[in-house]
Each structure stands twice: as C-alpha cells, then as structure tokens.
C-alpha cells in the first residue's frame, strides 16, 4: 500500500464539523506540511489530538482552524498511520482542505478504500467489512444491532467453528491415507459420518436464518389490500403519522411505486405500492384483482382491511381469497361505527388468520396490529436469542454451496467411495466458507463489495 489516501468522510452539506481523513505511510509528512499546531512540540503520539490551523504552504493562507487526531500504525482503523482533520463543516472548507492534501502528496481515496485497507491489512475479515456497510445503511434498530454483531465478528466466529470441525475430519482422513496399515478406516468413516451430519445441520440452520435476516435487512415487505373505502389510505396515514422514526424513500426501480418505511419496535415495515393506495382514483376496480394478486405475491405480509360498518360482500371475499395461503392479518376497520359485526366476524374466523379490530380514523388499535406483526415474524425471538443471523445474500450463497459439498461428502461415505473423494468435497466446502470471511476470495468480489461503500469510509 504505497499511496497515502485522503477523503472527506462526513456527509456532504453544511454541518457543525467536517472530517477529512488520511491514511498511509506519508500521512504525518503531509500533515506536517499543511498543519501548524499551536503547540509546536514535534512529537507524534497515537490517539492524540492537536489544535491548530490548516495553512496552504504555497501562499501561507490560513484555511481553517482545526483539530487533528493522530493514529500511529498499527493502532488505527486501517492499521496504517492515519490522521483525521476535524474542520468546520461546509463543502467549501472541507473541499479546500482536501485539495491541499492532494497537492501535498495524498491521493483521492476510492469508495470504501479505508475499510478495504483494514481488510487487506488483516485487521478485519470480509464479513466484518460487510457488517460495516450494513450498519451504515441500516434502516432499523434491529438491523443495526445485527450489523454490529457481524462487525464484532459473531458470524466469523461461527464460520470458524464449523471450519474447525471440517478440518478435524480432514486430519482423521489424512491419517487413514498415510497409514493404511493401521486399518482405522472404518472407525474414521463412522465418526466422519456423524460429524458431517452435524456440520450439515449447522449449515442448514444458518442458511435458514436468512429468512429472518432478510426481514431485518430489507424490512417486512407489506401490502395493504382492501376494497375501495375500506380505509387503506386512512390506515396508511395513521401508521405513517405515528412518531416511529419514519423513513420515507422513493426507490428508483419503478416510476410509479413509492415505498415507505415505518419503524415499529425497531423493525422496518416496508410498505409496497403506497402510491397506488394514496391515489384515490386508483381503486381496486381499476387496479384490479390481478394487480392485488401480484402485489400479494411479492409481499412478506398482507394486511387485508375490511370495512366493519358494512357486511362483507363479494369484493371483500375476493381479497380474502387472495390471502388464503399467505402470511396475512385481517383488519376489521371502522370499529368506531360498528365494533360488533357478527356477520363479518363469522366470515373471517374460519380463515385462521389473526384478526385485529381498529379504527384508522381515530387511530385506535394500531398497537395491537403492530404486536401481531412482530408475533407473526417471531421478531422478539430474534432480539432475545442472540442467534447469529445471515443477512447477506452473498453469505447465504456460500453457505448453501458448502452445505451441498458436505452433502456430497456424506453421500460418498455412504456409497463407500475412496476417502480421497470424501476429502475433495470437504476441501471444497472449506473453500466455500473461506470466501465468506475472505481468506480465499477473488479480487473481483472484493472490489465489488467495497464499491458499495460510501466515500471516506
Ligand atoms: P380506501 O379507499 O380504502 O383508501 O379508504 P379511505 O382510507 O380513503 O377511507 C374511505 C372513507 O372511510 C373515508 O371517508 C374515511 O374517512 C373513512 N374511514 C376510514 N377509516 C375509518 C374509521 O376507522 N372510522 C370511520 N368512521 N371512518 C373511516
């Protein structure tokens, strides 16, 4: 790592302070050229902050009054010599300091290059680096918590444990290969089969944890279905109005879909097609049952809303039919008008779905709805169990590949194939897992992962 890199690490725009970060072997040399500390002592200590001015050495012009933090290698984010310049916020000042760093020997960092160096220098592994991106992009408390776990190495530890088990089997196999005269093959095989079955179970449960992990990461994709005037937009507005750290988002995927996030008890609900709901002309006759079906298919959760001040009719029944085999909650709305509609209750109870009574207009009953959602997705288990969850598609793929190789190994044992074959499959599985933590991963994959970072991280 020859280059010394620099980037503005704070988000663009006006803020109280801005941070410009440098990393690499020339960091202190560059700082020495452009920074005049009030205290002239030359000594550089790690975890030290100096106060002074950034001065352009070309013309001695003072650019800003700053604090510079010093991190001496290897005790820094990247493990290299690093400095962070805390300047006054605002694009002009930050950019001028950046330019002066560039003029004095630093090179502009690529997105994620600081973290990439931390990885390449061995301070963190790849899954920890990915935890950092996820933490920055978190949309809910729960997702942030999971990312911190990954960053702290929970997943890496789990993967290492499984790899160790595989290595143990490999050692046994090597013994049988190297000392055939000891005739230990049968013992080895029985033991290996037991161990491999155990490993397969561990990998399967990690792979399955992705279902929960995905929800933490992308939010519960939720669709509100109901016939015209059932109260879809009233419910949506009531949900969005509550002060639950609303994140509104317009995603660039399809022009006419607005996705909004609401945060309930630390979990993100991603409401799909809220544009369709809000647009009052876009009633179900117009969007049609087909579109509702399609929306329902892509959802993790359907909230089917029924106007409880009227009796369920054929249009309601069409919606109830859509949710039959889906993860759904039936919401009886307008209970301020009629809270006991026996006809409706009879119609919905046999569907075996949770039923929640609300008044969207008076914003009553929403808490029960939220509780039911968390229950349905076993969210509270996630937070209390401290289990390791896979939240990353790439990790899931690698775990699946490893599982398949372990299955092959098990089959080769059962078919009495030579032990060399067994060892080939286990080695493959070891490689698959190694790609998660980044021991053996191609440069393309590394570049792709770090390109998702923001500049200055
Ligand atoms: P949508 O067509 O399903 O989006 O329904 P809206 O949310 O536009 O609601 C239709 C009508 O029902 C509006 O006049 C709302 O004010 C009314 N409404 C919605 N929810 C309630 C409720 O809980 N109680 C009462 N009394 N009226 C409601």
XYZ file of N, CA, C and O in Angstrom, residues 189-190 192-194 196-197 200 406-419 421-422 425:
100
model
N -14.623 -43.576 9.221
C -15.841 -43.356 8.448
C -17.064 -43.154 9.322
O -17.880 -42.260 9.066
N -17.208 -43.974 10.345
C -18.376 -43.822 11.226
C -18.339 -42.471 11.905
O -19.348 -41.762 11.971
N -16.694 -39.794 10.904
C -16.845 -38.729 9.907
C -18.316 -38.531 9.539
O -18.783 -37.401 9.412
N -19.025 -39.634 9.405
C -20.426 -39.527 9.029
C -21.207 -38.750 10.098
O -22.019 -37.879 9.788
N -20.916 -39.056 11.334
C -21.588 -38.378 12.437
C -21.255 -36.873 12.434
O -22.127 -36.016 12.520
N -20.079 -35.063 9.945
C -20.566 -34.384 8.740
C -22.052 -34.087 8.837
O -22.526 -33.041 8.401
N -22.788 -35.020 9.439
C -24.223 -34.800 9.598
C -24.458 -33.607 10.517
O -25.322 -32.761 10.255
N -23.692 -30.485 8.619
C -24.769 -30.183 7.666
C -25.938 -29.488 8.379
O -26.504 -28.520 7.878
N -20.927 -30.681 1.526
C -20.966 -31.601 2.670
C -21.920 -32.766 2.369
O -21.648 -33.920 2.695
N -23.035 -32.424 1.687
C -23.965 -33.497 1.293
C -23.266 -34.491 0.373
O -23.413 -35.701 0.503
N -22.478 -33.956 -0.565
C -21.735 -34.838 -1.476
C -20.780 -35.726 -0.685
O -20.639 -36.919 -0.955
N -20.142 -35.113 0.306
C -19.199 -35.876 1.129
C -19.937 -37.001 1.861
O -19.475 -38.152 1.886
N -21.109 -36.673 2.412
C -21.889 -37.686 3.130
C -22.263 -38.839 2.188
O -22.107 -40.011 2.516
N -22.707 -38.441 0.974
C -23.097 -39.490 0.024
C -21.924 -40.367 -0.375
O -22.067 -41.579 -0.524
N -20.758 -39.730 -0.525
C -19.601 -40.534 -0.933
C -19.225 -41.531 0.172
O -18.783 -42.641 -0.108
N -19.425 -41.111 1.419
C -19.189 -42.037 2.536
C -20.156 -43.204 2.501
O -19.784 -44.369 2.633
N -21.440 -42.824 2.305
C -22.476 -43.862 2.293
C -22.274 -44.838 1.146
O -22.610 -46.015 1.257
N -21.738 -44.312 0.017
C -21.522 -45.181 -1.142
C -20.177 -45.906 -1.098
O -19.748 -46.472 -2.107
N -19.479 -45.766 0.055
C -18.170 -46.407 0.206
C -17.154 -46.005 -0.855
O -16.351 -46.830 -1.309
N -17.207 -44.743 -1.242
C -16.207 -44.257 -2.201
C -14.871 -44.123 -1.477
O -14.835 -44.014 -0.254
N -13.773 -44.051 -2.265
C -12.466 -43.879 -1.612
C -12.423 -42.578 -0.797
O -13.085 -41.603 -1.158
N -11.610 -42.590 0.264
C -11.576 -41.412 1.135
C -11.067 -40.154 0.437
O -11.378 -39.045 0.859
N -11.980 -39.013 -2.337
C -13.161 -38.306 -2.862
C -13.808 -37.512 -1.729
O -14.152 -36.339 -1.884
N -13.919 -38.163 -0.610
C -14.502 -37.508 0.563
C -13.724 -36.239 0.875
O -14.291 -35.163 1.087
N -14.425 -33.226 -1.408
C -15.674 -32.485 -1.132
C -15.529 -31.607 0.098
O -16.027 -30.481 0.134
